[in-house]
CSV table of C-alpha atoms (C1' of nucleotides) in Angstrom, one decimal:
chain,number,residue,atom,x,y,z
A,292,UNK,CA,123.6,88.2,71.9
A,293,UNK,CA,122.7,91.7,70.9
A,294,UNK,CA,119.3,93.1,71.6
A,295,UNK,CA,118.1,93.4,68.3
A,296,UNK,CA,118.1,89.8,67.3
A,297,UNK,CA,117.1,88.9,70.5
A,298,UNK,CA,113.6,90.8,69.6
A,299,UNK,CA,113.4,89.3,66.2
A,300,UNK,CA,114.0,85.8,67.6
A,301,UNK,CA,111.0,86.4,70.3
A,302,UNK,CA,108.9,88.2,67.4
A,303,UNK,CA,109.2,84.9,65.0
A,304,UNK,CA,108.6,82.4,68.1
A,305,UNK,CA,105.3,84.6,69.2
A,306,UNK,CA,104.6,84.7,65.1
A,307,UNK,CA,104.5,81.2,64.9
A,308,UNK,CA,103.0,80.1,68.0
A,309,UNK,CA,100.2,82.7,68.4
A,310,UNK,CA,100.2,84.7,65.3
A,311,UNK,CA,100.8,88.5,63.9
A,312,UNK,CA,97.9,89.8,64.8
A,313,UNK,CA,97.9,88.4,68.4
A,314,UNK,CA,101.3,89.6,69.6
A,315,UNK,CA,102.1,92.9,71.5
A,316,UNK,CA,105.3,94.6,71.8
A,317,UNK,CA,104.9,94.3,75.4
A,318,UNK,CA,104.9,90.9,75.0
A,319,UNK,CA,108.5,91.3,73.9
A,320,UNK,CA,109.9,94.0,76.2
A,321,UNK,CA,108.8,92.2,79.4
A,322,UNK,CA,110.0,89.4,78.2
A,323,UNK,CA,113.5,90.8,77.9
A,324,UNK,CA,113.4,93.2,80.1
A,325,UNK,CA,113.4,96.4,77.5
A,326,UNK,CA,111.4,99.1,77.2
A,327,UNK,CA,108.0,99.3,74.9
A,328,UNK,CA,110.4,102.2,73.1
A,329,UNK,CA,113.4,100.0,72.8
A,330,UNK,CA,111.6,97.8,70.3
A,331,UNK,CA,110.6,101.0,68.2
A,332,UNK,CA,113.7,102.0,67.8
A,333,UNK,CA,115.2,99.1,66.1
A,334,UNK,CA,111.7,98.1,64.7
A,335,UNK,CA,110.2,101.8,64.2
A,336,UNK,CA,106.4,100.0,63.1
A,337,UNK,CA,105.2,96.6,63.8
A,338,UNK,CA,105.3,96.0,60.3
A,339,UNK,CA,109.3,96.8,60.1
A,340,UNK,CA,109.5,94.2,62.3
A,341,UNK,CA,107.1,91.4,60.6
A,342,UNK,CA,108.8,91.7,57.6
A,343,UNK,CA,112.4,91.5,58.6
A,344,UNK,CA,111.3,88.2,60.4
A,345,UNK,CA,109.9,86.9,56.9
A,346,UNK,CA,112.6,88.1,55.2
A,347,UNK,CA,115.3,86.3,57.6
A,348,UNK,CA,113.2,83.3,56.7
A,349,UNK,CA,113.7,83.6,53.2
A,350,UNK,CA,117.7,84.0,53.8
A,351,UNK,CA,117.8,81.1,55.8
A,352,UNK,CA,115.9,78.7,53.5
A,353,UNK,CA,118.1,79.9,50.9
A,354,UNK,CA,121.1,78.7,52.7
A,355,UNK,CA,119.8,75.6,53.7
A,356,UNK,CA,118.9,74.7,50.1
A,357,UNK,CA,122.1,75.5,48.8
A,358,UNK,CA,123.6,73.2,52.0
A,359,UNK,CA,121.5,70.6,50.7
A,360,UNK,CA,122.6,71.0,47.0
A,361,UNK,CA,124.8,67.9,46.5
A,362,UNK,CA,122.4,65.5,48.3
A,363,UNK,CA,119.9,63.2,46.5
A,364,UNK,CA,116.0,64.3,45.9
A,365,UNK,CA,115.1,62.0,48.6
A,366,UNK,CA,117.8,63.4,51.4
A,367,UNK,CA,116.9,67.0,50.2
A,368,UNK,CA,113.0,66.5,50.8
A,369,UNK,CA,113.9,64.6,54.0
A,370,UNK,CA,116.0,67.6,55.3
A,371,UNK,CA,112.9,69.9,54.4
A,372,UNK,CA,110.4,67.9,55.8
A,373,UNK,CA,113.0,67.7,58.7
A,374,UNK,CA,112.6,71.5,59.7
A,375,UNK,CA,109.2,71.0,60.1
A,376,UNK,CA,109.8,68.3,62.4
A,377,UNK,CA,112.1,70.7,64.1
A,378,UNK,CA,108.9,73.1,64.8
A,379,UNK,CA,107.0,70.3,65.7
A,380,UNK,CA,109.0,69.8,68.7
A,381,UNK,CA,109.1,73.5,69.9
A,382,UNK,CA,105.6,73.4,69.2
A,383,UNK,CA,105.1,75.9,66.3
A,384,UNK,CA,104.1,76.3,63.2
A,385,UNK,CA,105.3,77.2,60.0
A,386,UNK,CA,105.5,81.2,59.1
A,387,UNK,CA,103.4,80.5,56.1
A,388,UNK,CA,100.5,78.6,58.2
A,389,UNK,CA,100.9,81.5,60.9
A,390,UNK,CA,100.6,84.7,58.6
A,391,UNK,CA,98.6,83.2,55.4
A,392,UNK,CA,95.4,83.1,56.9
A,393,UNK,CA,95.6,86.3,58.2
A,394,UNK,CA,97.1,87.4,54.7
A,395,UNK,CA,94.1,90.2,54.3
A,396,UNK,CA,95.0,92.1,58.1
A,397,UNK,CA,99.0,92.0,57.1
A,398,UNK,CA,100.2,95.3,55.5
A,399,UNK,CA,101.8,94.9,51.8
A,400,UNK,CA,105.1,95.1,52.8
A,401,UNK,CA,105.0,91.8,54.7
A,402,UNK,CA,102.4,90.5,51.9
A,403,UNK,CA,104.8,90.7,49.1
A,404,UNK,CA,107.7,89.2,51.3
A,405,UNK,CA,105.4,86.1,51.9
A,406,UNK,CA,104.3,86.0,48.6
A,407,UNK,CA,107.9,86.5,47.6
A,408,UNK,CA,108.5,83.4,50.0
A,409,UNK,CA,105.9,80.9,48.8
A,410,UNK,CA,107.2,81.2,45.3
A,411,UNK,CA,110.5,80.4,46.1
A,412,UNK,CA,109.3,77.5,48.5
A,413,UNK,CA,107.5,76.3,45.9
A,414,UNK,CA,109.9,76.1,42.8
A,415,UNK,CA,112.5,74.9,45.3
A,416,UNK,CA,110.5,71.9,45.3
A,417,UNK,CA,109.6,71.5,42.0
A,418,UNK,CA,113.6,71.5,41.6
A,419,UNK,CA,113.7,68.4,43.5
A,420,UNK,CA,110.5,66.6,42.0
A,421,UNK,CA,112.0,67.3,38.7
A,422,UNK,CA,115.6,66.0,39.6
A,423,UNK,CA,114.1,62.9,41.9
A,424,UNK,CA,111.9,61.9,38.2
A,425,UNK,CA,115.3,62.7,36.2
A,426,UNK,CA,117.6,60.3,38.3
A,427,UNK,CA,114.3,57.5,38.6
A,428,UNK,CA,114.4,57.5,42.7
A,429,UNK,CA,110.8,59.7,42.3
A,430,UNK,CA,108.3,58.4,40.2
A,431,UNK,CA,104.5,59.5,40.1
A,432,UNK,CA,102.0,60.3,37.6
A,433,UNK,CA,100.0,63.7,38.7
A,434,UNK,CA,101.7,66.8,37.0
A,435,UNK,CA,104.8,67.9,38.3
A,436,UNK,CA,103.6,71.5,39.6
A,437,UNK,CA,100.4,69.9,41.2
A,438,UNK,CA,102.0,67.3,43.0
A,439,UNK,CA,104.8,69.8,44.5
A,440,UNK,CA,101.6,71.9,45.6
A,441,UNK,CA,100.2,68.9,47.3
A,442,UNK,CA,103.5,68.3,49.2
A,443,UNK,CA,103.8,71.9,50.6
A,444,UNK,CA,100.3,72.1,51.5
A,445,UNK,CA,100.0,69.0,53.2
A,446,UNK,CA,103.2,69.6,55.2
A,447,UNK,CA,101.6,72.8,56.0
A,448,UNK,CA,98.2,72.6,57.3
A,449,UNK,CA,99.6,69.2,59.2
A,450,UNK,CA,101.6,71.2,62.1
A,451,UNK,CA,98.3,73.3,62.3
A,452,UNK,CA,95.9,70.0,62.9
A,453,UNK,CA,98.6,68.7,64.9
A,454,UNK,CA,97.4,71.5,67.6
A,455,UNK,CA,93.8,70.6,67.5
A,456,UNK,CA,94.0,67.3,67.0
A,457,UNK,CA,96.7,66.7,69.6
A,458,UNK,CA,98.0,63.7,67.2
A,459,UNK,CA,101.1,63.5,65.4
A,460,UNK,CA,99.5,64.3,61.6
A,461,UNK,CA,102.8,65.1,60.4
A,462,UNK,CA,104.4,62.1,60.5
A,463,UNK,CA,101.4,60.3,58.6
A,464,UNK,CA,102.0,63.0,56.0
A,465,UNK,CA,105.7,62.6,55.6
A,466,UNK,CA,104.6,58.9,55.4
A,467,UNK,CA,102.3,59.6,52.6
A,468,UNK,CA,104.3,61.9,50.8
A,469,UNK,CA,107.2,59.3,50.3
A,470,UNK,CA,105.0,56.1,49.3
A,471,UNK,CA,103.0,59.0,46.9
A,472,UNK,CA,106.7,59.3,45.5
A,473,UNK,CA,107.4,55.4,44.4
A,474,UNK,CA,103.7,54.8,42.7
A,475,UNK,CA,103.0,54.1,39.3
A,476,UNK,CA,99.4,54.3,37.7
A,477,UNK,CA,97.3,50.9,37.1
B,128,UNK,CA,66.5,87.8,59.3
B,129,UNK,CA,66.5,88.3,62.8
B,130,UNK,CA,69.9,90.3,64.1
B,131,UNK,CA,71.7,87.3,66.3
B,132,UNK,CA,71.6,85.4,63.1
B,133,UNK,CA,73.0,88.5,61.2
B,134,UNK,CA,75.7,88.6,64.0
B,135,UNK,CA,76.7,85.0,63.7
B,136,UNK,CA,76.7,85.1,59.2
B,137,UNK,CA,79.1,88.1,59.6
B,138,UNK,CA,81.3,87.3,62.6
B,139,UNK,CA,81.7,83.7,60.7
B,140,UNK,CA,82.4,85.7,57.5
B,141,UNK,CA,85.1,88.3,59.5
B,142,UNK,CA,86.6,84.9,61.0
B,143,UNK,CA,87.2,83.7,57.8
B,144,UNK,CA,88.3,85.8,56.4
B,145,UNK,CA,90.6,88.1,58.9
B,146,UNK,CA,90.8,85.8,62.0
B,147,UNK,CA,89.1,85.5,65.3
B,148,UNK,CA,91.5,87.9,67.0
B,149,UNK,CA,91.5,90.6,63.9
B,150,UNK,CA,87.8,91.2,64.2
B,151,UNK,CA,86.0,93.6,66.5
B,152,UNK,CA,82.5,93.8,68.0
B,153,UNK,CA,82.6,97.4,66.2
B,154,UNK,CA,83.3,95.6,63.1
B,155,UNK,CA,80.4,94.0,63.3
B,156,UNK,CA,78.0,96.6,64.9
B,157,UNK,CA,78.8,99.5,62.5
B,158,UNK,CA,78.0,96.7,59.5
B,159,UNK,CA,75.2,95.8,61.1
B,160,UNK,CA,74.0,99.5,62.0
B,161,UNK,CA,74.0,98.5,66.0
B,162,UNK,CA,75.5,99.4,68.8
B,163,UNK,CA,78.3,97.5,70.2
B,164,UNK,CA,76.6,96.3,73.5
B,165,UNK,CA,73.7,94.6,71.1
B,166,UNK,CA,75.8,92.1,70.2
B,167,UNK,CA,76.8,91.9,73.8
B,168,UNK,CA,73.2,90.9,74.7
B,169,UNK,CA,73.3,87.9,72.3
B,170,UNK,CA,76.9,86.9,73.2
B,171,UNK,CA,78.2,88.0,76.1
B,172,UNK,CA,81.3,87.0,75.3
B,173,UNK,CA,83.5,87.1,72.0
B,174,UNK,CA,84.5,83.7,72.9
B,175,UNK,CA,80.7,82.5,73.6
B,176,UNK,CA,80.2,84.0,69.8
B,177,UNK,CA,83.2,82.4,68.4
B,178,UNK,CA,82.0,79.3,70.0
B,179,UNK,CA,78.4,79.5,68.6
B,180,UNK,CA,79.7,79.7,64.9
B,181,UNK,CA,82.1,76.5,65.2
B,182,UNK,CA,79.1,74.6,66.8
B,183,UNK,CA,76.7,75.8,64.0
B,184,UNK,CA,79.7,75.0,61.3
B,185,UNK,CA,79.3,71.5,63.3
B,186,UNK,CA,75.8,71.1,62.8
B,187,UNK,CA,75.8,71.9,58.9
B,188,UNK,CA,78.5,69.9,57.9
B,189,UNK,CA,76.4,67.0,59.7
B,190,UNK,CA,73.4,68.1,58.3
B,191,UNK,CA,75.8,67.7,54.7
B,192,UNK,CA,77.0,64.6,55.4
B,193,UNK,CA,73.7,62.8,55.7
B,194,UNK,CA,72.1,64.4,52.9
B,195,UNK,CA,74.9,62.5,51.0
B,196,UNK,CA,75.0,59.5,52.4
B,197,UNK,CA,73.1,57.6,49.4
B,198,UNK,CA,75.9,59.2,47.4
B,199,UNK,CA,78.9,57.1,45.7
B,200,UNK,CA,82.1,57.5,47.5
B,201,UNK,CA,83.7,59.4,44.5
B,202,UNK,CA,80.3,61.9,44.7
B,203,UNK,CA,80.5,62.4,48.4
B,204,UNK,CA,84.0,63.2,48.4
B,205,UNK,CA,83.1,65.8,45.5
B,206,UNK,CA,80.4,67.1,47.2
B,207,UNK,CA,83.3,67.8,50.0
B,208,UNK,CA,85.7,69.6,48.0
B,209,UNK,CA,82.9,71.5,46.3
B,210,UNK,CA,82.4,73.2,49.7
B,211,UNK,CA,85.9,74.2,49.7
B,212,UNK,CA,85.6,75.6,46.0
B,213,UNK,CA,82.4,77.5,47.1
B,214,UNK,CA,84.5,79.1,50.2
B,215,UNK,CA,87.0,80.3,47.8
B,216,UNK,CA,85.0,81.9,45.3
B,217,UNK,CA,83.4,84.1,48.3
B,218,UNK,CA,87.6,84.5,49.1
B,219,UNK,CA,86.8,82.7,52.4
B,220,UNK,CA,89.4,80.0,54.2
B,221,UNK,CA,87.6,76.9,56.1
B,222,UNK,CA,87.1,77.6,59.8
B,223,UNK,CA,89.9,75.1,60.9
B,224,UNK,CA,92.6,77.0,58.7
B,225,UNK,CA,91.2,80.2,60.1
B,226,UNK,CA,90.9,78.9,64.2
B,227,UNK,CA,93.7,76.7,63.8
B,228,UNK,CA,96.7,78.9,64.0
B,229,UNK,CA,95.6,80.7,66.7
B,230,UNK,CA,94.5,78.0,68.5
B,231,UNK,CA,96.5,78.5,71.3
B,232,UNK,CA,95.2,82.4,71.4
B,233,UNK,CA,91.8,80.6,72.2
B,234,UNK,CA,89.7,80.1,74.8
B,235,UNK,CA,88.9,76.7,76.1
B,236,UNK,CA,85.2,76.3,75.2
B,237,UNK,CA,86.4,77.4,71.5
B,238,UNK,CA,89.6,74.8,71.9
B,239,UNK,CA,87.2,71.8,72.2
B,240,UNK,CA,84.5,72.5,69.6
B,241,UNK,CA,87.3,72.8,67.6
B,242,UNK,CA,89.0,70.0,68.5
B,243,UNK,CA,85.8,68.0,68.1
B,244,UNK,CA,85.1,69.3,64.8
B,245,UNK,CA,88.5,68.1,63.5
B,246,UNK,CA,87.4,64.2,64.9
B,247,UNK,CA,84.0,64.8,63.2
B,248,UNK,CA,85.6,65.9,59.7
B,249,UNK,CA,88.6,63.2,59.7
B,250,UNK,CA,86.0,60.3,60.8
B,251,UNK,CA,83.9,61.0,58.0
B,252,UNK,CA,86.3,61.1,55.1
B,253,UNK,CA,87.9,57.8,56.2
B,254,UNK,CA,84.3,56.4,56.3
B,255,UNK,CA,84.4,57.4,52.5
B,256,UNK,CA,87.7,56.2,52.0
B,257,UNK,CA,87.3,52.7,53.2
B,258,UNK,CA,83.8,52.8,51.1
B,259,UNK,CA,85.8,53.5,48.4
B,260,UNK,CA,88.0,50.6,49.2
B,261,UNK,CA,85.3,48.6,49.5
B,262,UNK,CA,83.1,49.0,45.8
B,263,UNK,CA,86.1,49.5,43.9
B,264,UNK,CA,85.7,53.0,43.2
B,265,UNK,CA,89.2,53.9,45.0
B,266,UNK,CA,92.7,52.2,45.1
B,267,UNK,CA,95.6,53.1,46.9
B,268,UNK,CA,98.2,51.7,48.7
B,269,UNK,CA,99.0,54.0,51.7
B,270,UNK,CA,97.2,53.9,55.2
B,271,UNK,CA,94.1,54.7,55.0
B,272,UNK,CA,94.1,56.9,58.4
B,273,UNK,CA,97.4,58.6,56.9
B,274,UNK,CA,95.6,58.8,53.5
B,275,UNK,CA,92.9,60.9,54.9
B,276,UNK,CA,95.1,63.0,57.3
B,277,UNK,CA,96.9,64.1,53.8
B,278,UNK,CA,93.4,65.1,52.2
B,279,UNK,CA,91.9,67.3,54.7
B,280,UNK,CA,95.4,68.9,55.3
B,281,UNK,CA,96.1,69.7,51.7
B,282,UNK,CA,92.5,70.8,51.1
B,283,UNK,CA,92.9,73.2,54.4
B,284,UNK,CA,96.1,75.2,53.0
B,285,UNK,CA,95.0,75.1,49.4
B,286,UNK,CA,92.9,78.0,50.5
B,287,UNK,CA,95.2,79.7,52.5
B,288,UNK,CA,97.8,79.4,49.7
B,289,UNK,CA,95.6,80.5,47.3
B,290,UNK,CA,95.7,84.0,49.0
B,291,UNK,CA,99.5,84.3,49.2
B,292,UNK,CA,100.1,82.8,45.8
B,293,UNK,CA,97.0,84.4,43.8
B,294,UNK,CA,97.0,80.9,41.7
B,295,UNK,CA,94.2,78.4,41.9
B,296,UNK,CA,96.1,76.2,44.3
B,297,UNK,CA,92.5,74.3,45.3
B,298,UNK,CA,92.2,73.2,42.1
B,299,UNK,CA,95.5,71.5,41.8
B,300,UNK,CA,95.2,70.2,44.9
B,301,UNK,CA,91.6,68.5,43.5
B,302,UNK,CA,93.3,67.1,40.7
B,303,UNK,CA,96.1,65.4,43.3
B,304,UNK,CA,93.4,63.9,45.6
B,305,UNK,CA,91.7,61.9,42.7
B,306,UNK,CA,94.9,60.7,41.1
B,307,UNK,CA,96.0,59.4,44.4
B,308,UNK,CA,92.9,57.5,44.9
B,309,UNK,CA,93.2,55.7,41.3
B,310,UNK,CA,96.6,53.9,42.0
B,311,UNK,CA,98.7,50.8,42.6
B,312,UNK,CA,101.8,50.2,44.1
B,313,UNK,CA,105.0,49.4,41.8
C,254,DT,C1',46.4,98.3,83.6
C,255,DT,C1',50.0,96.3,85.7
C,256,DG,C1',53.9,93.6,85.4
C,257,DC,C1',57.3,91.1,82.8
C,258,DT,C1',60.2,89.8,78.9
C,259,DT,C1',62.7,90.9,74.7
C,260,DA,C1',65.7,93.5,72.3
C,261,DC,C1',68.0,96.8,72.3
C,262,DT,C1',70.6,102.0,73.3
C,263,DT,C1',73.3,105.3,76.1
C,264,DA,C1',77.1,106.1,78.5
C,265,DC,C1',80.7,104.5,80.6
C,266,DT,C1',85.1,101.7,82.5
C,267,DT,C1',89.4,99.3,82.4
C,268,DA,C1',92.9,97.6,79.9
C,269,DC,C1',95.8,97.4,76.2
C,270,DT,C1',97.5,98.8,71.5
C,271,DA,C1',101.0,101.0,68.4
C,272,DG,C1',103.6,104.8,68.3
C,273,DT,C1',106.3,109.2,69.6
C,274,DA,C1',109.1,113.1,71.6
C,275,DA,C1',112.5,114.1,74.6
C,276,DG,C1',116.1,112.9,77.6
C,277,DT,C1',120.4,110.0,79.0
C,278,DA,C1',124.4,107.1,79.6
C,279,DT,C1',128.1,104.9,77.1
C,280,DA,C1',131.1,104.3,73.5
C,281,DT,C1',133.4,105.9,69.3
C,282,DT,C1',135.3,109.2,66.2
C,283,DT,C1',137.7,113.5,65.1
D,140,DA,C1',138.6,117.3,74.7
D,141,DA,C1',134.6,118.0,72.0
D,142,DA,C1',131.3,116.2,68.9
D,143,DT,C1',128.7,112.5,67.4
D,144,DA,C1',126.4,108.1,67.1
D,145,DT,C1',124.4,104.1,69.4
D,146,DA,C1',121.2,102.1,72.3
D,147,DC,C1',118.4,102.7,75.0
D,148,DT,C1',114.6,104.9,79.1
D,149,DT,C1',111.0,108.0,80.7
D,150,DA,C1',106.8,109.6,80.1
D,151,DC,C1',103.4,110.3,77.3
D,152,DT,C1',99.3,110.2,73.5
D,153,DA,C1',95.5,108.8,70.8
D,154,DG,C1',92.9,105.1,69.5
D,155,DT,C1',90.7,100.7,70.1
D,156,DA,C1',89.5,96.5,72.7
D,157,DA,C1',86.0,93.8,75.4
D,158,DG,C1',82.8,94.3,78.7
D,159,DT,C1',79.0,96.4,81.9
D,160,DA,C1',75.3,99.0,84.4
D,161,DA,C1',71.4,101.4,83.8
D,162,DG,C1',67.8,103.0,81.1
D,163,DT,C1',64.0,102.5,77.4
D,164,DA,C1',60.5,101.2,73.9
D,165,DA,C1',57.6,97.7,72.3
D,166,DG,C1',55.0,93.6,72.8
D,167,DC,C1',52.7,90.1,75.5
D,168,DA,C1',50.4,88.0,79.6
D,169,DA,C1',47.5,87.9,83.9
DNA sequence: TTGCTTACTTACTTACTAGTAAGTATATTT
DNA sequence: AAATATACTTACTAGTAAGTAAGTAAGCAA
């Protein structure tokens, strides 16, 4: 594997396990045995390398949604909610629970990549909601924008309260975000 | 107002709003017109200040919850989310979405108030909940641990996706929460 | 009035941070 | 064979981080 994604793939792991602001790139040169320098020169400022890791993450959900394409609404939320299970297990979070709250410290370059991000997350999802109501296997009664909203911020927050809770909160989530998906009002 | 006090309102404020590893004693003494090692005589730690605020935020939102106690259910649980609307008018995120995605960054003492302020918070809103259940005033269908897992979670990161969106993702969010708790089953 | 406590300041240390300029070995192109 | 590009290393800088030791001014207590 060549050296450059091999810092890009350590970056996004320390990113999502300890955060931007709380990662050196010494972290990443003893790590792989590299020079301080080495990281510089494919990643001249931190920054340069922040938002190539966001924007790698925006390429790669693109490709899985257009994998998912043919499924049904349900399989296509279950293979989203599924790459949060995926994190789970390595113990990490999402990129958008890792660098939104320190959205303020991050310079605009990597701002408007994760803004860039959350709007395509989010209308991604409204997709499915939409299509899941159309073919009658989703049916609620909240607005179609606010309930997508719920879904992503839910899915969120609950890999971050998995770490200080030490409980499994996103499977109660995934749990209430499919029985909030066959509900009618009174 | 006394200058320990003044130290704890603005390192709670920088946490909140940067992070707890994005904020400086300097950031705080030049504020505050001090000298770095001040702030050092009232904490001598970062992590014995970080640790301070969490247990204060502890001690307010128990203070909170018993001034509402004689409210209804519905009230209470408004009160709740008015906190949330109050933090993001002042562009502030809620300690947990702050602390909680660095919480591996943290040190121990910081780790358990933490930790113990998530049982505290998700304690009390399933108290409400099952009140709720109990007069009437709510209706749902899912479990009611799950239930209040998916509150607090999509409360947390409506404020941390109201930054990296720039929409008013709280108050769909709001909107969500008391649909979900006027429903039946199919 | 002497001693002690509180609430600092002055002046410093050690460690780490991102970042850079200059040099080098290897491979590729002309 | 010579020139050039790639992928680094060596060796450094300037700035910032938390933390500390020693000193001080003001107030209170015996």
């Amino acid at each position: 594997m060549d050296t450059k994604t091999e810092i890009m793939d350590l970056a996004e792991q320390l990113i999502r396990s300890r955060g931007y602001n709380s990662f050196s790139y010494k972290d990443i040169s003893s790590a792989l045995n590299i020079k301080n320098a080495a990281i510089h020169y494919h990643f001249p400022a931190k920054h340069d390398l922040g938002k190539a890791i966001i924007n790698r993450t925006r390429l790669r959900f693109a490709q899985h949604i257009s994998e998912w394409k043919t499924a049904s609404p349900t399989r296509q939320l279950e293979q989203f909610i599924a790459t949060y299970e995926g994190a789970n297990e390595k113990e990490l979070i999402c990129f958008m629970g890792s660098l939104g709250p320190s959205y303020k410290t991050l310079p605009e370059s990597m701002q408007k990549e994760l803004t860039a991000a959350s709007f395509e997350i989010r209308s991604w999802i409204r997709i499915i909601l939409k299509a899941g109501l159309a073919d009658g296997s989703f049916s609620f009664n909240e607005n179609l924008e606010e309930k997508s909203d719920a879904i992503i911020t839910s899915l969120l927050a609950s890999l971050i309260m998995n770490r200080v809770t030490g409980e499994n909160i996103l499977a109660s989530i995934k749990s209430v975000i499919f029985t909030g998906l066959q509900r009618e009002a009174l």
